[in-house]
mmCIF file with all atom_site columns, C-alpha atoms and ligand atoms in Angstrom:
data_model
loop_
_atom_site.group_PDB
_atom_site.id
_atom_site.type_symbol
_atom_site.label_atom_id
_atom_site.label_alt_id
_atom_site.label_comp_id
_atom_site.label_asym_id
_atom_site.label_entity_id
_atom_site.label_seq_id
_atom_site.pdbx_PDB_ins_code
_atom_site.Cartn_x
_atom_site.Cartn_y
_atom_site.Cartn_z
_atom_site.occupancy
_atom_site.B_iso_or_equiv
_atom_site.pdbx_formal_charge
_atom_site.auth_seq_id
_atom_site.auth_comp_id
_atom_site.auth_asym_id
_atom_site.auth_atom_id
_atom_site.pdbx_PDB_model_num
ATOM   1   C  CA  . VAL A 1 1   ? -30.845 25.853 -62.163 1.00 68.00 ? 97  VAL A CA  1
ATOM   2   C  CA  . GLY A 1 2   ? -29.990 22.104 -62.195 1.00 87.00 ? 98  GLY A CA  1
ATOM   3   C  CA  . GLN A 1 3   ? -29.986 21.887 -65.803 1.00 94.00 ? 99  GLN A CA  1
ATOM   4   C  CA  . ASP A 1 4   ? -27.326 19.713 -67.872 1.00 97.00 ? 100 ASP A CA  1
ATOM   5   C  CA  . VAL A 1 5   ? -25.577 22.500 -69.580 1.00 97.00 ? 101 VAL A CA  1
ATOM   6   C  CA  . THR A 1 6   ? -21.860 22.633 -70.333 1.00 97.00 ? 102 THR A CA  1
ATOM   7   C  CA  . PHE A 1 7   ? -19.678 25.390 -72.112 1.00 96.00 ? 103 PHE A CA  1
ATOM   8   C  CA  . ALA A 1 8   ? -16.357 24.649 -73.703 1.00 93.00 ? 104 ALA A CA  1
ATOM   9   C  CA  . ALA A 1 9   ? -14.134 27.529 -73.523 1.00 86.00 ? 105 ALA A CA  1
ATOM   10  C  CA  . PRO A 1 10  ? -11.859 28.312 -76.533 1.00 87.00 ? 106 PRO A CA  1
ATOM   11  C  CA  . ALA A 1 11  ? -8.355  27.701 -76.501 1.00 84.00 ? 107 ALA A CA  1
ATOM   12  C  CA  . ALA A 1 12  ? -7.655  31.359 -77.646 1.00 86.00 ? 108 ALA A CA  1
ATOM   13  C  CA  . GLN A 1 13  ? -9.454  34.379 -76.727 1.00 88.00 ? 109 GLN A CA  1
ATOM   14  C  CA  . VAL A 1 14  ? -12.489 34.965 -79.074 1.00 91.00 ? 110 VAL A CA  1
ATOM   15  C  CA  . THR A 1 15  ? -14.176 38.247 -79.000 1.00 90.00 ? 111 THR A CA  1
ATOM   16  C  CA  . VAL A 1 16  ? -17.944 38.595 -79.511 1.00 92.00 ? 112 VAL A CA  1
ATOM   17  C  CA  . GLU A 1 17  ? -19.374 42.102 -80.316 1.00 93.00 ? 113 GLU A CA  1
ATOM   18  C  CA  . GLY A 1 18  ? -23.031 43.005 -79.774 1.00 95.00 ? 114 GLY A CA  1
ATOM   19  C  CA  . ASP A 1 19  ? -25.767 44.046 -77.420 1.00 97.00 ? 115 ASP A CA  1
ATOM   20  C  CA  . PRO A 1 20  ? -25.369 41.997 -74.397 1.00 96.00 ? 116 PRO A CA  1
ATOM   21  C  CA  . VAL A 1 21  ? -29.147 41.673 -73.499 1.00 97.00 ? 117 VAL A CA  1
ATOM   22  C  CA  . ALA A 1 22  ? -29.679 40.478 -77.052 1.00 97.00 ? 118 ALA A CA  1
ATOM   23  C  CA  . LEU A 1 23  ? -26.781 38.071 -77.100 1.00 97.00 ? 119 LEU A CA  1
ATOM   24  C  CA  . ARG A 1 24  ? -27.838 36.647 -73.807 1.00 96.00 ? 120 ARG A CA  1
ATOM   25  C  CA  . ARG A 1 25  ? -31.192 36.133 -75.116 1.00 97.00 ? 121 ARG A CA  1
ATOM   26  C  CA  . MET A 1 26  ? -30.266 34.733 -78.280 1.00 97.00 ? 122 MET A CA  1
ATOM   27  C  CA  . VAL A 1 27  ? -28.158 32.107 -76.583 1.00 97.00 ? 123 VAL A CA  1
ATOM   28  C  CA  . GLY A 1 28  ? -30.548 31.564 -73.918 1.00 97.00 ? 124 GLY A CA  1
ATOM   29  C  CA  . ASN A 1 29  ? -33.452 30.658 -76.245 1.00 97.00 ? 125 ASN A CA  1
ATOM   30  C  CA  . VAL A 1 30  ? -31.221 28.131 -78.150 1.00 98.00 ? 126 VAL A CA  1
ATOM   31  C  CA  . ILE A 1 31  ? -30.164 26.726 -74.702 1.00 97.00 ? 127 ILE A CA  1
ATOM   32  C  CA  . ASP A 1 32  ? -33.943 26.266 -73.675 1.00 96.00 ? 128 ASP A CA  1
ATOM   33  C  CA  . ASN A 1 33  ? -34.838 24.595 -76.793 1.00 96.00 ? 129 ASN A CA  1
ATOM   34  C  CA  . ALA A 1 34  ? -31.838 22.130 -76.378 1.00 97.00 ? 130 ALA A CA  1
ATOM   35  C  CA  . LEU A 1 35  ? -33.011 21.332 -72.841 1.00 95.00 ? 131 LEU A CA  1
ATOM   36  C  CA  . LYS A 1 36  ? -36.690 20.941 -73.778 1.00 93.00 ? 132 LYS A CA  1
ATOM   37  C  CA  . TYR A 1 37  ? -36.330 18.876 -76.880 1.00 94.00 ? 133 TYR A CA  1
ATOM   38  C  CA  . GLY A 1 38  ? -32.821 17.466 -76.541 1.00 95.00 ? 134 GLY A CA  1
ATOM   39  C  CA  . GLU A 1 39  ? -32.149 16.738 -72.852 1.00 95.00 ? 135 GLU A CA  1
ATOM   40  C  CA  . ARG A 1 40  ? -28.976 18.666 -72.608 1.00 97.00 ? 136 ARG A CA  1
ATOM   41  C  CA  . ALA A 1 41  ? -27.142 21.650 -74.033 1.00 98.00 ? 137 ALA A CA  1
ATOM   42  C  CA  . ARG A 1 42  ? -23.386 21.501 -74.914 1.00 98.00 ? 138 ARG A CA  1
ATOM   43  C  CA  . LEU A 1 43  ? -22.065 24.929 -75.740 1.00 97.00 ? 139 LEU A CA  1
ATOM   44  C  CA  . ALA A 1 44  ? -18.797 25.828 -77.641 1.00 96.00 ? 140 ALA A CA  1
ATOM   45  C  CA  . LEU A 1 45  ? -17.389 29.065 -78.580 1.00 95.00 ? 141 LEU A CA  1
ATOM   46  C  CA  . ARG A 1 46  ? -15.101 28.988 -81.634 1.00 94.00 ? 142 ARG A CA  1
ATOM   47  C  CA  . SER A 1 47  ? -13.227 31.145 -83.894 1.00 92.00 ? 143 SER A CA  1
ATOM   48  C  CA  . ASP A 1 48  ? -14.065 30.777 -87.518 1.00 90.00 ? 144 ASP A CA  1
ATOM   49  C  CA  . ALA A 1 49  ? -11.045 32.673 -89.373 1.00 88.00 ? 145 ALA A CA  1
ATOM   50  C  CA  . GLY A 1 50  ? -11.755 35.226 -86.491 1.00 87.00 ? 146 GLY A CA  1
ATOM   51  C  CA  . ASN A 1 51  ? -15.405 35.181 -86.639 1.00 94.00 ? 147 ASN A CA  1
ATOM   52  C  CA  . PRO A 1 52  ? -17.004 34.091 -83.463 1.00 96.00 ? 148 PRO A CA  1
ATOM   53  C  CA  . ARG A 1 53  ? -19.100 31.042 -83.771 1.00 96.00 ? 149 ARG A CA  1
ATOM   54  C  CA  . ILE A 1 54  ? -21.070 29.674 -81.163 1.00 96.00 ? 150 ILE A CA  1
ATOM   55  C  CA  . GLU A 1 55  ? -22.453 26.024 -81.307 1.00 97.00 ? 151 GLU A CA  1
ATOM   56  C  CA  . ILE A 1 56  ? -25.100 24.664 -79.219 1.00 98.00 ? 152 ILE A CA  1
ATOM   57  C  CA  . ASP A 1 57  ? -25.473 20.698 -79.351 1.00 98.00 ? 153 ASP A CA  1
ATOM   58  C  CA  . ASP A 1 58  ? -28.107 18.321 -77.831 1.00 98.00 ? 154 ASP A CA  1
ATOM   59  C  CA  . ASP A 1 59  ? -29.057 14.967 -77.702 1.00 97.00 ? 155 ASP A CA  1
ATOM   60  C  CA  . GLY A 1 60  ? -32.699 14.972 -78.789 1.00 96.00 ? 156 GLY A CA  1
ATOM   61  C  CA  . ALA A 1 61  ? -34.374 13.819 -82.242 1.00 96.00 ? 157 ALA A CA  1
ATOM   62  C  CA  . GLY A 1 62  ? -33.017 16.933 -84.193 1.00 97.00 ? 158 GLY A CA  1
ATOM   63  C  CA  . ILE A 1 63  ? -35.438 18.544 -86.847 1.00 96.00 ? 159 ILE A CA  1
ATOM   64  C  CA  . PRO A 1 64  ? -36.228 16.848 -90.270 1.00 96.00 ? 160 PRO A CA  1
ATOM   65  C  CA  . GLU A 1 65  ? -34.510 18.648 -92.908 1.00 96.00 ? 161 GLU A CA  1
ATOM   66  C  CA  . THR A 1 66  ? -37.632 19.558 -94.523 1.00 96.00 ? 162 THR A CA  1
ATOM   67  C  CA  . LEU A 1 67  ? -38.745 21.672 -91.554 1.00 96.00 ? 163 LEU A CA  1
ATOM   68  C  CA  . GLN A 1 68  ? -35.307 23.345 -90.783 1.00 97.00 ? 164 GLN A CA  1
ATOM   69  C  CA  . LEU A 1 69  ? -36.344 26.562 -92.409 1.00 96.00 ? 165 LEU A CA  1
ATOM   70  C  CA  . ARG A 1 70  ? -39.702 26.500 -91.106 1.00 97.00 ? 166 ARG A CA  1
ATOM   71  C  CA  . VAL A 1 71  ? -38.862 26.332 -87.531 1.00 97.00 ? 167 VAL A CA  1
ATOM   72  C  CA  . PHE A 1 72  ? -37.855 30.039 -87.831 1.00 98.00 ? 168 PHE A CA  1
ATOM   73  C  CA  . GLU A 1 73  ? -41.225 31.233 -88.864 1.00 97.00 ? 169 GLU A CA  1
ATOM   74  C  CA  . PRO A 1 74  ? -43.220 32.837 -85.951 1.00 97.00 ? 170 PRO A CA  1
ATOM   75  C  CA  . PHE A 1 75  ? -45.415 30.303 -84.141 1.00 94.00 ? 171 PHE A CA  1
ATOM   76  C  CA  . PHE A 1 76  ? -44.379 27.315 -86.106 1.00 95.00 ? 172 PHE A CA  1
ATOM   77  C  CA  . ARG A 1 77  ? -43.903 24.426 -84.017 1.00 92.00 ? 173 ARG A CA  1
ATOM   78  C  CA  . ALA A 1 78  ? -42.961 20.834 -85.075 1.00 87.00 ? 174 ALA A CA  1
ATOM   79  C  CA  . GLU A 1 79  ? -45.808 18.236 -84.587 1.00 76.00 ? 175 GLU A CA  1
ATOM   80  C  CA  . ALA A 1 80  ? -44.014 16.497 -81.669 1.00 73.00 ? 176 ALA A CA  1
ATOM   81  C  CA  . SER A 1 81  ? -43.865 19.903 -79.880 1.00 73.00 ? 177 SER A CA  1
ATOM   82  C  CA  . ARG A 1 82  ? -47.526 20.756 -80.077 1.00 71.00 ? 178 ARG A CA  1
ATOM   83  C  CA  . ASN A 1 83  ? -48.955 18.758 -77.376 1.00 68.00 ? 179 ASN A CA  1
ATOM   84  C  CA  . ARG A 1 84  ? -46.130 19.522 -74.904 1.00 71.00 ? 180 ARG A CA  1
ATOM   85  C  CA  . ASN A 1 85  ? -47.007 21.669 -71.872 1.00 70.00 ? 181 ASN A CA  1
ATOM   86  C  CA  . THR A 1 86  ? -43.740 23.738 -72.382 1.00 69.00 ? 182 THR A CA  1
ATOM   87  C  CA  . GLY A 1 87  ? -45.723 27.091 -72.315 1.00 70.00 ? 183 GLY A CA  1
ATOM   88  C  CA  . ASP A 1 88  ? -43.833 27.876 -75.538 1.00 82.00 ? 184 ASP A CA  1
ATOM   89  C  CA  . ILE A 1 89  ? -45.731 29.160 -78.612 1.00 89.00 ? 185 ILE A CA  1
ATOM   90  C  CA  . GLY A 1 90  ? -43.266 28.818 -81.341 1.00 92.00 ? 186 GLY A CA  1
ATOM   91  C  CA  . LEU A 1 91  ? -41.663 32.354 -81.175 1.00 95.00 ? 187 LEU A CA  1
ATOM   92  C  CA  . GLY A 1 92  ? -38.190 31.603 -79.848 1.00 96.00 ? 188 GLY A CA  1
ATOM   93  C  CA  . LEU A 1 93  ? -36.216 31.010 -83.024 1.00 98.00 ? 189 LEU A CA  1
ATOM   94  C  CA  . ALA A 1 94  ? -37.910 33.460 -84.871 1.00 98.00 ? 190 ALA A CA  1
ATOM   95  C  CA  . ALA A 1 95  ? -36.637 35.908 -82.142 1.00 97.00 ? 191 ALA A CA  1
ATOM   96  C  CA  . VAL A 1 96  ? -33.251 34.305 -82.072 1.00 98.00 ? 192 VAL A CA  1
ATOM   97  C  CA  . ARG A 1 97  ? -33.015 34.718 -85.881 1.00 98.00 ? 193 ARG A CA  1
ATOM   98  C  CA  . ALA A 1 98  ? -34.168 38.381 -85.790 1.00 98.00 ? 194 ALA A CA  1
ATOM   99  C  CA  . MET A 1 99  ? -31.263 39.020 -83.176 1.00 98.00 ? 195 MET A CA  1
ATOM   100 C  CA  . VAL A 1 100 ? -28.708 37.180 -85.243 1.00 98.00 ? 196 VAL A CA  1
ATOM   101 C  CA  . LEU A 1 101 ? -29.367 39.213 -88.412 1.00 98.00 ? 197 LEU A CA  1
ATOM   102 C  CA  . ASP A 1 102 ? -29.674 42.292 -86.403 1.00 97.00 ? 198 ASP A CA  1
ATOM   103 C  CA  . HIS A 1 103 ? -25.871 41.568 -85.497 1.00 97.00 ? 199 HIS A CA  1
ATOM   104 C  CA  . GLY A 1 104 ? -25.044 40.934 -89.049 1.00 97.00 ? 200 GLY A CA  1
ATOM   105 C  CA  . GLY A 1 105 ? -24.672 37.251 -88.528 1.00 98.00 ? 201 GLY A CA  1
ATOM   106 C  CA  . GLU A 1 106 ? -25.981 33.820 -89.664 1.00 98.00 ? 202 GLU A CA  1
ATOM   107 C  CA  . ILE A 1 107 ? -27.816 31.091 -87.918 1.00 98.00 ? 203 ILE A CA  1
ATOM   108 C  CA  . ARG A 1 108 ? -27.765 27.308 -89.352 1.00 98.00 ? 204 ARG A CA  1
ATOM   109 C  CA  . LEU A 1 109 ? -29.300 24.287 -88.208 1.00 98.00 ? 205 LEU A CA  1
ATOM   110 C  CA  . ARG A 1 110 ? -28.092 20.652 -88.743 1.00 98.00 ? 206 ARG A CA  1
ATOM   111 C  CA  . ASN A 1 111 ? -28.848 17.288 -87.313 1.00 98.00 ? 207 ASN A CA  1
ATOM   112 C  CA  . ARG A 1 112 ? -25.579 15.791 -85.649 1.00 98.00 ? 208 ARG A CA  1
ATOM   113 C  CA  . LYS A 1 113 ? -24.385 12.409 -86.911 1.00 97.00 ? 209 LYS A CA  1
ATOM   114 C  CA  . GLU A 1 114 ? -24.529 11.030 -83.344 1.00 95.00 ? 210 GLU A CA  1
ATOM   115 C  CA  . ARG A 1 115 ? -28.083 12.268 -82.614 1.00 96.00 ? 211 ARG A CA  1
ATOM   116 C  CA  . GLY A 1 116 ? -29.578 15.652 -81.775 1.00 98.00 ? 212 GLY A CA  1
ATOM   117 C  CA  . LEU A 1 117 ? -29.433 19.221 -83.164 1.00 98.00 ? 213 LEU A CA  1
ATOM   118 C  CA  . ARG A 1 118 ? -26.458 21.622 -83.799 1.00 98.00 ? 214 ARG A CA  1
ATOM   119 C  CA  . VAL A 1 119 ? -27.295 25.114 -83.814 1.00 98.00 ? 215 VAL A CA  1
ATOM   120 C  CA  . GLU A 1 120 ? -24.616 27.268 -85.302 1.00 98.00 ? 216 GLU A CA  1
ATOM   121 C  CA  . ILE A 1 121 ? -24.360 31.048 -84.761 1.00 98.00 ? 217 ILE A CA  1
ATOM   122 C  CA  . THR A 1 122 ? -21.653 32.955 -86.690 1.00 98.00 ? 218 THR A CA  1
ATOM   123 C  CA  . LEU A 1 123 ? -21.351 36.665 -85.922 1.00 97.00 ? 219 LEU A CA  1
ATOM   124 C  CA  . PRO A 1 124 ? -19.203 39.141 -87.766 1.00 96.00 ? 220 PRO A CA  1
ATOM   125 C  CA  . LEU A 1 125 ? -15.645 39.950 -87.026 1.00 92.00 ? 221 LEU A CA  1
ATOM   126 C  CA  . PRO A 1 126 ? -15.558 42.518 -84.175 1.00 87.00 ? 222 PRO A CA  1
ATOM   127 C  CA  . GLN A 1 127 ? -14.734 46.085 -85.435 1.00 83.00 ? 223 GLN A CA  1
ATOM   128 C  CA  . GLY A 1 128 ? -11.106 46.941 -85.299 1.00 70.00 ? 224 GLY A CA  1
ATOM   129 C  CA  . ALA A 1 129 ? -9.990  43.196 -85.064 1.00 64.00 ? 225 ALA A CA  1
HETATM 130 N  N1  . LIG B 2 .   ? -33.084 21.519 -80.275 1.00 91.44 ? 116 LIG B N1  1
HETATM 131 C  C1  . LIG B 2 .   ? -34.454 21.205 -80.927 1.00 91.44 ? 116 LIG B C1  1
HETATM 132 N  N2  . LIG B 2 .   ? -34.655 19.893 -80.944 1.00 91.44 ? 116 LIG B N2  1
HETATM 133 C  C2  . LIG B 2 .   ? -35.611 19.410 -81.829 1.00 91.44 ? 116 LIG B C2  1
HETATM 134 N  N3  . LIG B 2 .   ? -36.566 20.387 -82.267 1.00 91.44 ? 116 LIG B N3  1
HETATM 135 C  C3  . LIG B 2 .   ? -36.511 21.642 -81.878 1.00 91.44 ? 116 LIG B C3  1
HETATM 136 C  C4  . LIG B 2 .   ? -35.371 22.051 -81.157 1.00 91.44 ? 116 LIG B C4  1
HETATM 137 N  N4  . LIG B 2 .   ? -35.449 23.571 -80.983 1.00 91.44 ? 116 LIG B N4  1
HETATM 138 C  C5  . LIG B 2 .   ? -36.428 23.797 -81.742 1.00 91.44 ? 116 LIG B C5  1
HETATM 139 N  N5  . LIG B 2 .   ? -37.093 22.706 -82.224 1.00 91.44 ? 116 LIG B N5  1
HETATM 140 C  C6  . LIG B 2 .   ? -38.531 22.731 -83.001 1.00 91.44 ? 116 LIG B C6  1
HETATM 141 O  O1  . LIG B 2 .   ? -38.738 23.837 -83.523 1.00 91.44 ? 116 LIG B O1  1
HETATM 142 C  C7  . LIG B 2 .   ? -39.874 24.458 -82.924 1.00 91.44 ? 116 LIG B C7  1
HETATM 143 C  C8  . LIG B 2 .   ? -39.754 26.028 -82.845 1.00 91.44 ? 116 LIG B C8  1
HETATM 144 O  O2  . LIG B 2 .   ? -38.835 26.533 -81.902 1.00 91.44 ? 116 LIG B O2  1
HETATM 145 P  P1  . LIG B 2 .   ? -38.926 27.785 -81.060 1.00 91.44 ? 116 LIG B P1  1
HETATM 146 O  O3  . LIG B 2 .   ? -39.215 28.791 -82.191 1.00 91.44 ? 116 LIG B O3  1
HETATM 147 O  O4  . LIG B 2 .   ? -38.062 27.930 -79.961 1.00 91.44 ? 116 LIG B O4  1
HETATM 148 O  O5  . LIG B 2 .   ? -40.602 27.537 -80.557 1.00 91.44 ? 116 LIG B O5  1
HETATM 149 P  P2  . LIG B 2 .   ? -41.002 26.819 -79.094 1.00 91.44 ? 116 LIG B P2  1
HETATM 150 O  O6  . LIG B 2 .   ? -41.826 27.933 -78.498 1.00 91.44 ? 116 LIG B O6  1
HETATM 151 O  O7  . LIG B 2 .   ? -41.975 25.631 -79.656 1.00 91.44 ? 116 LIG B O7  1
HETATM 152 O  O8  . LIG B 2 .   ? -39.784 26.318 -78.435 1.00 91.44 ? 116 LIG B O8  1
HETATM 153 C  C9  . LIG B 2 .   ? -40.160 23.768 -81.736 1.00 91.44 ? 116 LIG B C9  1
HETATM 154 O  O9  . LIG B 2 .   ? -41.548 23.863 -81.459 1.00 91.44 ? 116 LIG B O9  1
HETATM 155 C  C10 . LIG B 2 .   ? -39.685 22.440 -82.074 1.00 91.44 ? 116 LIG B C10 1
HETATM 156 O  O10 . LIG B 2 .   ? -40.732 21.716 -82.869 1.00 91.44 ? 116 LIG B O10 1
HETATM 157 MG MG1 . LIG B 2 .   ? -38.231 27.632 -78.051 1.00 91.44 ? 117 LIG B MG1 1
#
């Protein structure tokens, strides 16, 4: 779709277990944000002691630490986003978090040293792994 998105595949195989539709929406929502607020999306899939971890980085302004919990609230949009005509209403991250928790995972935000936001989604070890 002509957007600046890359994916760094892991060296070793990483197994992610979950509902494929939810996983796609989960990652898709975060990529949408990275493109809208951070110009590009850089994805990496890693293994954190066997737990699959998906990192999505961008090159935007990041999110002030004081708002990093609030952006998960339904309808919350940071000031700079309110007058953007993105057609979004602030439900993306609330839905993403619900899907992550539904999979027994965790989601964290952090501002990157360089600039931009990093979204880290860690999912549980696949059953039988
Ligand atoms: N990658 C990002 N960089 C900077 N701000 C972001 C990023 N992702 C989300 N945000 C902020 O968090 C708010 C909530 O995100 P989200 O729930 O996806 O709602 P929206 O519908 O506004 O995209 C956004 O309005 C924006 O202010
Ligand atoms: Mg969004």
